[in-house]
XYZ file of C-alpha atoms in Angstrom:
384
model
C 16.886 -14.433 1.744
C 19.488 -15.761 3.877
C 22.717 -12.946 3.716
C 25.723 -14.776 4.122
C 27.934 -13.442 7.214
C 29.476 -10.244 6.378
C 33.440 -10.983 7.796
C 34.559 -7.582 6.345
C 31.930 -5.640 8.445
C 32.599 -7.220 11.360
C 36.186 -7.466 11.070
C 35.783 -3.640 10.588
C 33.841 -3.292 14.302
C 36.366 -5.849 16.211
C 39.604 -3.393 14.682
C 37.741 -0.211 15.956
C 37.419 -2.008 18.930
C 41.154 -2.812 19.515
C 41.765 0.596 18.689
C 39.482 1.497 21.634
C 40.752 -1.231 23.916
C 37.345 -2.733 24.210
C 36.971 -5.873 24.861
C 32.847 -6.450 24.414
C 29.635 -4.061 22.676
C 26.436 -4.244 24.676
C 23.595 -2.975 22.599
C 19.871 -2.892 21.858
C 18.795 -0.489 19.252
C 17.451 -2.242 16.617
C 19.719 -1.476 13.609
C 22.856 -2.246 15.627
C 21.505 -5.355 17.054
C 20.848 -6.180 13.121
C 24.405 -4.471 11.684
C 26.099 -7.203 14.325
C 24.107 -10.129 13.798
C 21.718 -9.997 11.035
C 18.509 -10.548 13.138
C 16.018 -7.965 13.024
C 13.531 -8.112 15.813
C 9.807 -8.071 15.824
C 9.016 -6.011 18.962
C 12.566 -4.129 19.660
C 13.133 -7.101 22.974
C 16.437 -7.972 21.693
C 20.099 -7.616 22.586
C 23.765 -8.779 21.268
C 27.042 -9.111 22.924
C 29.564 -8.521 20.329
C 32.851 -9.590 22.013
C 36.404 -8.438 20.346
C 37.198 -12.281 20.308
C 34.942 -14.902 19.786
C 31.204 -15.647 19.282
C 28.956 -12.561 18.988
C 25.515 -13.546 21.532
C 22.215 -12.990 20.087
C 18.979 -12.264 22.697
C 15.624 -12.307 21.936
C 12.452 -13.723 21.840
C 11.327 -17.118 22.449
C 8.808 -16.549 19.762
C 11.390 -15.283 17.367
C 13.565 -18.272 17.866
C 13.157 -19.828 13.935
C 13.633 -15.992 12.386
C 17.276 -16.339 14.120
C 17.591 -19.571 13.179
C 17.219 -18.015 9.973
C 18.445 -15.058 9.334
C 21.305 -14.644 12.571
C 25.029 -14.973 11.805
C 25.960 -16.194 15.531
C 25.221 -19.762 16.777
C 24.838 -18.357 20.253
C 20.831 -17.152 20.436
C 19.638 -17.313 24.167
C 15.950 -17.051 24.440
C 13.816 -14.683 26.974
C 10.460 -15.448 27.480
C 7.790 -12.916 26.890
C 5.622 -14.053 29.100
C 6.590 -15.796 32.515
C 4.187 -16.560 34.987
C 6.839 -15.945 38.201
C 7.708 -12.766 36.625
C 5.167 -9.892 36.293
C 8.635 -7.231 34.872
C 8.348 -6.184 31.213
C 10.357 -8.300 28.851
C 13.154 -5.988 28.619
C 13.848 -6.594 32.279
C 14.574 -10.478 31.367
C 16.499 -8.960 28.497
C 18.992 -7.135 30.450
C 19.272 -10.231 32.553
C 20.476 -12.074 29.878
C 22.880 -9.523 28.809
C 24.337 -9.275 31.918
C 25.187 -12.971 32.308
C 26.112 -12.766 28.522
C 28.857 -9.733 29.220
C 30.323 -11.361 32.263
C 33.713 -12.631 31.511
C 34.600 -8.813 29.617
C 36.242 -6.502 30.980
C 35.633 -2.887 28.996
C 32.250 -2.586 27.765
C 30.999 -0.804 25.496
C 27.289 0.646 25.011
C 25.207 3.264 23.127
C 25.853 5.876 25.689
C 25.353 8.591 23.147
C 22.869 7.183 20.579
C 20.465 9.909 19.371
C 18.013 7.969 17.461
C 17.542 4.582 16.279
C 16.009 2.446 13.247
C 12.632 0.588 14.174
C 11.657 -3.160 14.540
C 9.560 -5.015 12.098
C 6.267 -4.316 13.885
C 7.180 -0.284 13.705
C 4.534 1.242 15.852
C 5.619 0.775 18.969
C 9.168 1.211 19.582
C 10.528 0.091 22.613
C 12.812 1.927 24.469
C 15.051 0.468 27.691
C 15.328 1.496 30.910
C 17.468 3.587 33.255
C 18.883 0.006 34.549
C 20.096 -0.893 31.524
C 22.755 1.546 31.879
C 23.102 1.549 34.924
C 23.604 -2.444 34.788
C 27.274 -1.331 33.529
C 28.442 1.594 35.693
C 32.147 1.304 34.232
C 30.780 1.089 30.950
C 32.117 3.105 28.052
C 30.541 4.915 24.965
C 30.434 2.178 22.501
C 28.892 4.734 19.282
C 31.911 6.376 18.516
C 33.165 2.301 16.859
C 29.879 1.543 15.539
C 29.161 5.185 14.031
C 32.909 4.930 12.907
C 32.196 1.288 11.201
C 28.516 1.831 9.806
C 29.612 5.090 7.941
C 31.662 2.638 5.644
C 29.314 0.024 3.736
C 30.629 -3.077 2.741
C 30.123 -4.403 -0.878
C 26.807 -6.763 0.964
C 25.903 -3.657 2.659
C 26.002 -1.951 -0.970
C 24.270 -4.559 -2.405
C 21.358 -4.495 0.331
C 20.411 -0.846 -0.112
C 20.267 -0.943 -3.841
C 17.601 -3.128 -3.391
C 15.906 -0.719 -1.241
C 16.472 2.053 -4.061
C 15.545 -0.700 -6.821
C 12.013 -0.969 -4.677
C 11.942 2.958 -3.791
C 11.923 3.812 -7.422
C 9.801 1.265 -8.797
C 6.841 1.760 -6.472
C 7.908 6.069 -7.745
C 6.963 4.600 -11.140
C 3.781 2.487 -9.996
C 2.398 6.166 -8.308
C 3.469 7.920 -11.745
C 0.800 6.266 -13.670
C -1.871 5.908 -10.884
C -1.003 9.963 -9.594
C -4.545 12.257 -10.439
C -5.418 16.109 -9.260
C -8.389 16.117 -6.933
C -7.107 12.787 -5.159
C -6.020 13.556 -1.450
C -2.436 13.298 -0.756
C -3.514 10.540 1.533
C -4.367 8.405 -1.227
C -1.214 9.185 -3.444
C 0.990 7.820 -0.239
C -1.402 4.943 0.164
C -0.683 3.507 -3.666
C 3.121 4.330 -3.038
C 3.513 2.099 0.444
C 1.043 -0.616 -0.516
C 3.444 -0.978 -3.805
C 6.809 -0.945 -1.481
C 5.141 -3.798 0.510
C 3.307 -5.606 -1.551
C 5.785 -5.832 -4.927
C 8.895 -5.156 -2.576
C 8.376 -7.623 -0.123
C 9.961 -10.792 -1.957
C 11.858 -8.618 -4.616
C 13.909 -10.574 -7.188
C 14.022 -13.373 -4.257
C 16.218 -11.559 -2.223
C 13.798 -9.222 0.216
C 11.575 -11.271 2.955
C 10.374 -7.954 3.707
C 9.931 -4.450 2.741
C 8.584 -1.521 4.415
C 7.780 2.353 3.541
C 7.525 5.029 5.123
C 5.966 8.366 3.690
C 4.993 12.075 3.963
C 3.204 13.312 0.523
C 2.238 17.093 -0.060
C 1.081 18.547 -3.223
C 1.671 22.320 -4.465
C 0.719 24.581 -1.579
C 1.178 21.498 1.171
C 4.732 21.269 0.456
C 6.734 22.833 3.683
C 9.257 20.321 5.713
C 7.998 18.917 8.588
C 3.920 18.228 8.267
C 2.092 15.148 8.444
C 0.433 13.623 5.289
C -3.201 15.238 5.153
C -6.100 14.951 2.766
C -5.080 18.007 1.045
C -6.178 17.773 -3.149
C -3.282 16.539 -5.414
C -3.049 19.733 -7.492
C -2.887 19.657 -11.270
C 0.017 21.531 -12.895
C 2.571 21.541 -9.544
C 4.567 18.937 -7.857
C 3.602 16.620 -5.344
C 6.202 15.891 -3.071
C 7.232 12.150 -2.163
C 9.538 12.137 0.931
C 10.303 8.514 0.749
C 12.345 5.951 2.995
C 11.924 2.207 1.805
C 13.429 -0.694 4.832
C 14.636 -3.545 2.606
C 15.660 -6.442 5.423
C 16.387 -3.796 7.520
C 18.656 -1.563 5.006
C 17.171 1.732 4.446
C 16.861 4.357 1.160
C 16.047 7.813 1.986
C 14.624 9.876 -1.213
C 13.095 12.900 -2.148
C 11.477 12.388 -5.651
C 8.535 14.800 -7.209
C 5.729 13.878 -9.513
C 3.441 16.609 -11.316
C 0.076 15.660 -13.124
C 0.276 18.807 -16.053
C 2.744 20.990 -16.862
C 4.433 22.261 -14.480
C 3.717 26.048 -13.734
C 6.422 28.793 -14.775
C 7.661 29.463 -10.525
C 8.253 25.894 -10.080
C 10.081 25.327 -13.213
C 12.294 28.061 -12.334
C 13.238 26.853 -8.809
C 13.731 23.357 -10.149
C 16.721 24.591 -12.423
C 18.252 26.739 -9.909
C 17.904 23.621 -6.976
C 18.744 21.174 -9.702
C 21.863 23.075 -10.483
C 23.219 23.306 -6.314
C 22.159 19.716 -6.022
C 24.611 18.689 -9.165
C 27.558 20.976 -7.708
C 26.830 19.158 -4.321
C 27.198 15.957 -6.360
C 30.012 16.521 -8.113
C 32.059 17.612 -4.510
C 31.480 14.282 -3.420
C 34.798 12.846 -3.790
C 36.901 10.620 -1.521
C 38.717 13.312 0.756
C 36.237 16.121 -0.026
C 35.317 18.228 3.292
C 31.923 17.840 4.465
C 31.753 21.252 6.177
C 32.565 22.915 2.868
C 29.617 20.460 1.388
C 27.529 22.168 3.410
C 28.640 25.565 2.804
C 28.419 25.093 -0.726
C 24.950 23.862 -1.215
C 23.486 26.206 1.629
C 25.381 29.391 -0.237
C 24.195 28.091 -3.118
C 20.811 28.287 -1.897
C 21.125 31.299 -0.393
C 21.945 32.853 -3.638
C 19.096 30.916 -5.289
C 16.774 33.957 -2.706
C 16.410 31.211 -0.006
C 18.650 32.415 2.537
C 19.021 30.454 5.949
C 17.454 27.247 4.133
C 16.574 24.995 3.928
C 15.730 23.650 7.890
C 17.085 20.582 7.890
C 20.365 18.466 7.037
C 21.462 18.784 3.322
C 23.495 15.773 3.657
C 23.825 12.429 6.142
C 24.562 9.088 5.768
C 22.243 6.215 4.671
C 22.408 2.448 5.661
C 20.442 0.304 8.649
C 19.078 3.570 9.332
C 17.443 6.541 7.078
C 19.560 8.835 9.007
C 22.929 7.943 10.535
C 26.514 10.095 10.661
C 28.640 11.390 9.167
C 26.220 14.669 8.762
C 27.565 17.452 6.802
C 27.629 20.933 9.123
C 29.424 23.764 7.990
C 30.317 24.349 11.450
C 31.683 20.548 11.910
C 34.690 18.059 10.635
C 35.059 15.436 8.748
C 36.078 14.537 5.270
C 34.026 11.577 2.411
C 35.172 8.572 2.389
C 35.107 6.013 0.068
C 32.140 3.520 1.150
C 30.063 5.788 2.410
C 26.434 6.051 1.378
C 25.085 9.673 1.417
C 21.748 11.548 0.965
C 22.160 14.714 -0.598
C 19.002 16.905 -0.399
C 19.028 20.391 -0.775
C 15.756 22.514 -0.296
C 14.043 25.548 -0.614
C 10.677 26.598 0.947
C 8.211 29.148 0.070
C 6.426 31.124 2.828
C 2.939 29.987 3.436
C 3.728 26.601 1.445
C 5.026 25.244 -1.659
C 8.669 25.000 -3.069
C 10.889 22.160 -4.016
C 13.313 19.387 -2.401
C 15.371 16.675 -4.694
C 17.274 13.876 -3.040
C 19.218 10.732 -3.323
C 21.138 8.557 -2.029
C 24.659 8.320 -3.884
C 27.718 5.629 -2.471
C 31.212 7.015 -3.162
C 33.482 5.196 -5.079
C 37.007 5.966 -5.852
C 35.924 8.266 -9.197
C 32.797 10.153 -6.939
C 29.620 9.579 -6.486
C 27.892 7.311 -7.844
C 23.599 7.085 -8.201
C 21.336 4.397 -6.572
C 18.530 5.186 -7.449
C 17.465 4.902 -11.063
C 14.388 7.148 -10.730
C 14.969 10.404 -11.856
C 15.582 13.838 -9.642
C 13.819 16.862 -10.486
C 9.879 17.053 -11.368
C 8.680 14.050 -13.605
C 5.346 14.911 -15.304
């Protein structure tokens, strides 16, 4: 589907940018060069100049030319080959030679001089990473994240719209695993029938995806802990099997937590679920336009702790969701910061049990001016 350009997002960028006295962005990462122009890459090769005044510069590709055509918001796309026969340097070399012609005429530049992570490309396994030269390219250059962290953390109505497609996807491919979910099958298998739904059904949803993506870690009873790979571990009857979920819709992202349990669900589980469920719905209701996000935090990790999970869980219980899974504001007890309305957060409190097992829930809620408000119409909690 072709997105119409989004003039309040980028209006957003260019007034952070005056603010800044900054007078062009340089970047690469593939969720910024998409958030500015609409084009997201195939192989990570690409670039935008996104001037304070005037036409924003797409580079890519040569291959990729009718996908800009497409899908890009700028008129100006300048072409790199990926393959020249007088020049044996990697394609990002001819990148940042376009980018440097492109970023003449500015004066302040900006680039992601303090990006930690970054969304991937359409071909995923092998993201590309630029450089020393490309910073060095621009040795006056300042840090450009602190306007695009500042715009991205408040979506647009189009960005809204974008990522409750990815939840619409995210929760129907929850129900397509629901009725296909068995004990005995490896957890393997159970992630296998959830991604080959989010990319088969989700690519072309309602007419308005070209193309969907998931991304998955599945652990059942005992395999449920925070940071392990999917393994062939045995779907176990009567305890939940943990979907940690992230659907790319075009490029917008959902980030979910969402359990399934063949059975009934055994008396320890049960219990933890009403405790977690009950810190999870206090975290929900503080959610409020000018709401702290340090005492967010504080409140579900107390919460927890009282729950007899102190120090947990691991992980963030709260960041923001849009052309990444993760991207700021984070909640830290320890940090700043107050909910705005616009913002898109995941709020996913845990609690781990030693040796394995335990419980996460997780969604991703947008804040209006009343609170927060659901995207995802699959339920939280366990669903037998």
């Amino acid at each position: 589907m072709r997105w119409g350009r989004d003039d309040a997002k980028l209006e957003r960028v260019r007034t952070l940018m005056a603010e800044r006295d900054l007078d062009a962005l340089v970047v690469r990462a593939p969720d910024n060069v998409l958030y500015l122009t609409n084009f997201w890459g195939m192989k990570g090769y690409d670039a935008c100049v996104f001037p304070r005044e005037g036409e924003p510069i797409l580079i890519c590709l040569e291959a990729s030319e009718d996908d800009a055509v497409q899908s890009a918001w700028t008129t100006d796309v300048r072409l790199v080959r990926g393959y020249a026969e007088d020049d044996p340097r990697p394609v990002p070399a001819r990148t940042l030679d376009a980018a440097l012609r492109a970023s003449l005429e500015y004066g302040r530049v900006g680039l992601e001089l303090s990006m930690g992570t970054q969304a991937s490309d359409r071909m995923v396994g092998e993201p590309t990473t630029f450089t020393k030269g490309w910073f060095d390219a621009w040795p006056d250059a300042h840090d450009g994240m602190d306007v695009l962290n500042a715009a991205r953390a408040i979506k647009t109505p189009q960005e809204i719209e974008r990522m409750r497609l990815a939840n619409e996807i995210c929760a129907a491919a929850m129900e397509h695993v629901r009725g296909e979910l068995r004990p005995g099958m490896k957890e393997s298998e159970a992630a296998a029938i959830w991604l080959g739904y989010v990319h088969g059904a989700g690519t072309g949803w309602e007419g308005k995806v070209d193309l969907a993506l998931g991304f998955s870690l599945v652990w059942s009873g005992p395999g449920i802990r925070t940071f392990t790979a999917t393994g062939d571990r045995p779907v176990q009857a009567d305890e939940p099997t943990l979907f940690e979920i992230w659907v790319c819709a075009d490029g917008y992202w959902c980030d979910h937590t969402k359990l399934l349990c063949p059975g009934e669900l055994r008396a320890e589980y049960r219990e933890l679920e009403y405790g977690l469920l009950d810190v999870y719905e206090r975290a929900i209701a503080h959610c409020r336009p000018g709401a702290s996000f340090a005492e967010l935090d504080r409140l579900m990790r107390d919460g927890i702790a009282t729950l007899g999970y102190p120090g947990q869980p691991t992980h963030p219980v709260c960041h923001g969701v849009g052309a990444r899974a993760h991207e700021p504001p984070y909640a830290h007890q320890a940090g700043g910061g107050e909910i705005a309305e616009g913002m898109v957060l995941a709020i996913e409190p845990g609690c781990y049990w030693p040796g394995g097992g335990g419980l996460r829930v997780e969604d991703n809620f947008v804040i209006t001016s009343l609170g927060a408000e659901k995207l995802s119409p699959f339920p939280d909690g366990v669903v037998t």
